[in-house]
PDB file of C-alpha atoms in Angstrom:
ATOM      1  CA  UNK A 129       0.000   0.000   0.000  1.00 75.00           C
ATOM      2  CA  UNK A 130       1.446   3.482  -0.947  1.00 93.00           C
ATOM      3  CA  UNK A 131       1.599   6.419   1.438  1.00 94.00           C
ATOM      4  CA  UNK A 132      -1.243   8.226   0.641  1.00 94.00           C
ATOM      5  CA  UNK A 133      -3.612   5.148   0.163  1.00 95.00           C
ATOM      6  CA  UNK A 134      -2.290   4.276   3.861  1.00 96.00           C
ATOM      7  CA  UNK A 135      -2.951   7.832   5.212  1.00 95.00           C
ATOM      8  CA  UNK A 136      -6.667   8.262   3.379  1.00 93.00           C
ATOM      9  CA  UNK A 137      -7.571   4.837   5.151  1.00 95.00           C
ATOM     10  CA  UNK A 138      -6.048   4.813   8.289  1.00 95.00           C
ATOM     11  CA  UNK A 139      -7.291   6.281  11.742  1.00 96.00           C
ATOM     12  CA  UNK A 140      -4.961   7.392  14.256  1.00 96.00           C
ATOM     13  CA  UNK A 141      -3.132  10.251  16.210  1.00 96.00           C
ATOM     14  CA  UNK A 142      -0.830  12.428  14.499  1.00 97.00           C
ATOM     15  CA  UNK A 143       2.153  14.610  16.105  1.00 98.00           C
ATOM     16  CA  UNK A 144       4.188  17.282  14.027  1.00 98.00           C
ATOM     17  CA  UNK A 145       7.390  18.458  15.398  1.00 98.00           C
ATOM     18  CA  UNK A 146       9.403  21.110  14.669  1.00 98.00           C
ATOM     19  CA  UNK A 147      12.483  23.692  16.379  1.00 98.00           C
ATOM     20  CA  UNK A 148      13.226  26.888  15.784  1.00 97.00           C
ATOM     21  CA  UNK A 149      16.669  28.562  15.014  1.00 97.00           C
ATOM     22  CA  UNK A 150      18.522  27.787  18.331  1.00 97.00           C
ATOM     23  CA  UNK A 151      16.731  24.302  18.534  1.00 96.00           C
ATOM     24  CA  UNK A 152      13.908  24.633  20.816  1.00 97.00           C
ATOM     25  CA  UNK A 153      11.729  21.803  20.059  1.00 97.00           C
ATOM     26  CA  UNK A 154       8.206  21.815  19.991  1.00 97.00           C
ATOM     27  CA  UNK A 155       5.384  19.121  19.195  1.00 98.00           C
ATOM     28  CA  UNK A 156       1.668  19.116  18.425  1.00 97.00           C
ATOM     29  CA  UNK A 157      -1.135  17.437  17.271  1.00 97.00           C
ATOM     30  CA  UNK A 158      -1.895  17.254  13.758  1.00 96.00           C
ATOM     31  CA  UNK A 159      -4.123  15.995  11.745  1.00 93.00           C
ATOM     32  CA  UNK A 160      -2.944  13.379   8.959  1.00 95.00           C
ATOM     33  CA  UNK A 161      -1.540  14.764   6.003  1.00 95.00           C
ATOM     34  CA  UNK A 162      -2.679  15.183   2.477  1.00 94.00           C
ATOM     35  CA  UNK A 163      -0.797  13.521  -0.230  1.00 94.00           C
ATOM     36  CA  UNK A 164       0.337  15.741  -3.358  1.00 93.00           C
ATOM     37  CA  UNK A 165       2.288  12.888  -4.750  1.00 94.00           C
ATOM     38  CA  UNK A 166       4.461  10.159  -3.422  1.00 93.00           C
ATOM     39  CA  UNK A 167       7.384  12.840  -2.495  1.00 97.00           C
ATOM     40  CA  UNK A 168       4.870  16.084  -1.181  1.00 97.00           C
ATOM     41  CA  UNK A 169       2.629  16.154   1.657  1.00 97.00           C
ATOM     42  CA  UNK A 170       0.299  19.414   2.923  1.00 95.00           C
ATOM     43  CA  UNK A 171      -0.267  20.463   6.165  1.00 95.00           C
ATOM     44  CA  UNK A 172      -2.895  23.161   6.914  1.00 92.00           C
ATOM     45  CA  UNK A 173      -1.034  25.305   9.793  1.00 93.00           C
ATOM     46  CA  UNK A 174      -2.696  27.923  11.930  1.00 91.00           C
ATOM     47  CA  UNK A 175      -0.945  30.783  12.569  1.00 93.00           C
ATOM     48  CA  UNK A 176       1.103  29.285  16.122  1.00 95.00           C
ATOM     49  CA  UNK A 177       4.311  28.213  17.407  1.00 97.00           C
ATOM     50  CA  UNK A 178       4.969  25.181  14.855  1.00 97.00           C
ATOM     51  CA  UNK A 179       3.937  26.896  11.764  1.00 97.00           C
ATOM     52  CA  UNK A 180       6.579  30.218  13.337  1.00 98.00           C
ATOM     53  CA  UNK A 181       9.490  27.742  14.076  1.00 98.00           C
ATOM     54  CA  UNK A 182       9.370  26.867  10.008  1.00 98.00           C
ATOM     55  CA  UNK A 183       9.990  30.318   9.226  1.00 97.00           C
ATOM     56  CA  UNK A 184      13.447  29.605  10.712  1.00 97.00           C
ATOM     57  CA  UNK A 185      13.806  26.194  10.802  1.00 98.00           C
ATOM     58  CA  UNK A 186      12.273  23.993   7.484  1.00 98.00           C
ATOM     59  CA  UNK A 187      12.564  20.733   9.070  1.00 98.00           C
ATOM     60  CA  UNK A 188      10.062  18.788  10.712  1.00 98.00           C
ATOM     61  CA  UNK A 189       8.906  15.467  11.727  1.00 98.00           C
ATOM     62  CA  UNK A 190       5.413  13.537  12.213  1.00 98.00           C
ATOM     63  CA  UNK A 191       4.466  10.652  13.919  1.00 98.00           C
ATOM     64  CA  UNK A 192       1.224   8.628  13.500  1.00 98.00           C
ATOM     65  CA  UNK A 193       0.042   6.522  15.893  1.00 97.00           C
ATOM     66  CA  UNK A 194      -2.181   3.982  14.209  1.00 96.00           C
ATOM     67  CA  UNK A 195      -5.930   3.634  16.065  1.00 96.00           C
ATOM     68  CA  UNK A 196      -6.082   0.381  17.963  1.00 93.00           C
ATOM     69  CA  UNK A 197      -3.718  -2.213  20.370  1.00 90.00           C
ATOM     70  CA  UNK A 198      -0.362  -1.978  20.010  1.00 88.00           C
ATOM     71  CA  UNK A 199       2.003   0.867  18.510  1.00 90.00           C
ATOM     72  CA  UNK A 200       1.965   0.797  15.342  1.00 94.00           C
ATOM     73  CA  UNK A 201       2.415   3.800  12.639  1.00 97.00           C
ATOM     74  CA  UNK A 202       5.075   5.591  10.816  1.00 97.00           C
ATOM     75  CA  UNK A 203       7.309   8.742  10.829  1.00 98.00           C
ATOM     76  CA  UNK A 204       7.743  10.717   8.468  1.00 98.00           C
ATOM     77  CA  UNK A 205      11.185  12.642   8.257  1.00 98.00           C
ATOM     78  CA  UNK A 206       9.813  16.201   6.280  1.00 98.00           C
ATOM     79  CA  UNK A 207      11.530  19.564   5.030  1.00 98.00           C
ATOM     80  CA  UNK A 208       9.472  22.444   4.357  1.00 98.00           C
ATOM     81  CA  UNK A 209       9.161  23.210   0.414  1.00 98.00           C
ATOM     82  CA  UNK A 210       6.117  26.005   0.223  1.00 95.00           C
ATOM     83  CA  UNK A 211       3.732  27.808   1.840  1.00 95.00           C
ATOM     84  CA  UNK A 212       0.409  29.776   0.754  1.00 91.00           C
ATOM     85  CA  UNK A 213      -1.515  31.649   3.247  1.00 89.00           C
ATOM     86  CA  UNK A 214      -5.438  31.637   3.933  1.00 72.00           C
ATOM     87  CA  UNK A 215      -6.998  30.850   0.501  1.00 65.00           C
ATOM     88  CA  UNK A 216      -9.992  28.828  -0.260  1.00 66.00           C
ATOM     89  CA  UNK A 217      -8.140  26.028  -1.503  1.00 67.00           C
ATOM     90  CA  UNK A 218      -7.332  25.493   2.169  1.00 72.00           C
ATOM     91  CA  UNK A 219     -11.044  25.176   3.333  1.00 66.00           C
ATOM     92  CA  UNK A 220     -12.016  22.486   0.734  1.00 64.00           C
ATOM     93  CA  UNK A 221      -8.707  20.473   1.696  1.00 69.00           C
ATOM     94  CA  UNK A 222     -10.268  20.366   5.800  1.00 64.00           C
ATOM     95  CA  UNK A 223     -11.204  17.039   6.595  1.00 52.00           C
ATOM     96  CA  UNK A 224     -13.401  17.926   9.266  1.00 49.00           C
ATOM     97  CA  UNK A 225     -17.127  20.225   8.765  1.00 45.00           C
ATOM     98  CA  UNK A 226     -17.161  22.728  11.037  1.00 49.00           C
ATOM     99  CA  UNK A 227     -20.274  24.358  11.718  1.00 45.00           C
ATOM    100  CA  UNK A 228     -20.802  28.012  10.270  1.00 51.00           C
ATOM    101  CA  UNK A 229     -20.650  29.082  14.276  1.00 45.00           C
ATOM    102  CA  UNK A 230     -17.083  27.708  14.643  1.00 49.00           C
ATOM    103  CA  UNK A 231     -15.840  28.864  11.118  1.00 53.00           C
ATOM    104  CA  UNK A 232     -16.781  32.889  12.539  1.00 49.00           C
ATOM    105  CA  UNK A 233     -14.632  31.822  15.696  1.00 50.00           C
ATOM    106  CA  UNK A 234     -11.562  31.461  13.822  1.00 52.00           C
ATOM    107  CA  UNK A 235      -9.345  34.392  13.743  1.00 52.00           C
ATOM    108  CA  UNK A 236      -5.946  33.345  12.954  1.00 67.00           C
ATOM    109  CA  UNK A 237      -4.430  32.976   9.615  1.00 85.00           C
ATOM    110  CA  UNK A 238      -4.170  29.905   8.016  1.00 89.00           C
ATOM    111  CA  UNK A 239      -1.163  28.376   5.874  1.00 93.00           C
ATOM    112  CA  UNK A 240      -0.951  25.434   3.410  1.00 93.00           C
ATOM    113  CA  UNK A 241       2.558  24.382   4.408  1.00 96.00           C
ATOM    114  CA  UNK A 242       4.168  21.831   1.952  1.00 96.00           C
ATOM    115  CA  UNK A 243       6.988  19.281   2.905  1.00 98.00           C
ATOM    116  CA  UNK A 244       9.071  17.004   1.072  1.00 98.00           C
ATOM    117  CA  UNK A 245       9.329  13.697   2.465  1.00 98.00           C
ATOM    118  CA  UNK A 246      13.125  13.257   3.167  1.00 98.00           C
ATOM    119  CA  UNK A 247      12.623   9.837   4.751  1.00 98.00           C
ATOM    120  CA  UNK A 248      10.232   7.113   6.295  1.00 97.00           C
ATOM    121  CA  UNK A 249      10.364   4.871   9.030  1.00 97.00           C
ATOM    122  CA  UNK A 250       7.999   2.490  11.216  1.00 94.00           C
ATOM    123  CA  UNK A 251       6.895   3.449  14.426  1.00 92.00           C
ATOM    124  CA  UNK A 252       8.925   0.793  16.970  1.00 85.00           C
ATOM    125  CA  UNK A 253       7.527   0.550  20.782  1.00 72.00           C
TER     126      UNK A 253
END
């Protein structure tokens, strides 16, 4: 199974990593990624701390921790290509509806972030 067929039928947590300049590291939870190709994932960013350490830092990692028993999943070993900010090709790529309500509440910018896969690797426990 390729990447993205893996990805578009799997369930599970995501984490994205990333450091700024000096090194600081910081991780979050992230949704999975969208597949351009077999090289190029998207990530839609908000406006925080991971999406500011890439301004100064274009590498990044995320780990997915497949739903169920056990700890299984990959990594995915990323560098930061591109970046658009708050267009509506970012709304039709969310995977999750939000209700009109929640849409109003958001405030922050949004960024497609795009990252070349530099490597993959299981997830070991």
């Amino acid at each position: 199974m390729d990447l993205g067929s893996y990805f578009d039928a799997t369930e599970g947590l995501g984490v994205l990593s990333t450091a700024d300049r000096q090194g600081k590291v910081d991780a979050a939870l992230y949704a999975r990624p969208h597949f351009l190709d077999d090289k190029n994932v998207l990530f839609i960013m908000s406006d925080r701390l991971s999406h500011k350490n890439l301004q100064s830092n274009p590498n990044a990692a995320y780990l997915f921790v497949e739903k169920g028993d056990g700890y299984n999943g990959k990594r995915l070993i990323l560098k930061k290509v591109a970046e658009e900010e708050s267009s509506p090709s970012i709304e039709a790529l969310r995977r999750r509806v939000t209700c009109p309500a929640e849409k109003e509440k958001r405030t922050s910018k949004s960024f497609a972030v795009k990252f070349r896969i530099l490597q993959v690797r299981p997830l070991v426990g």
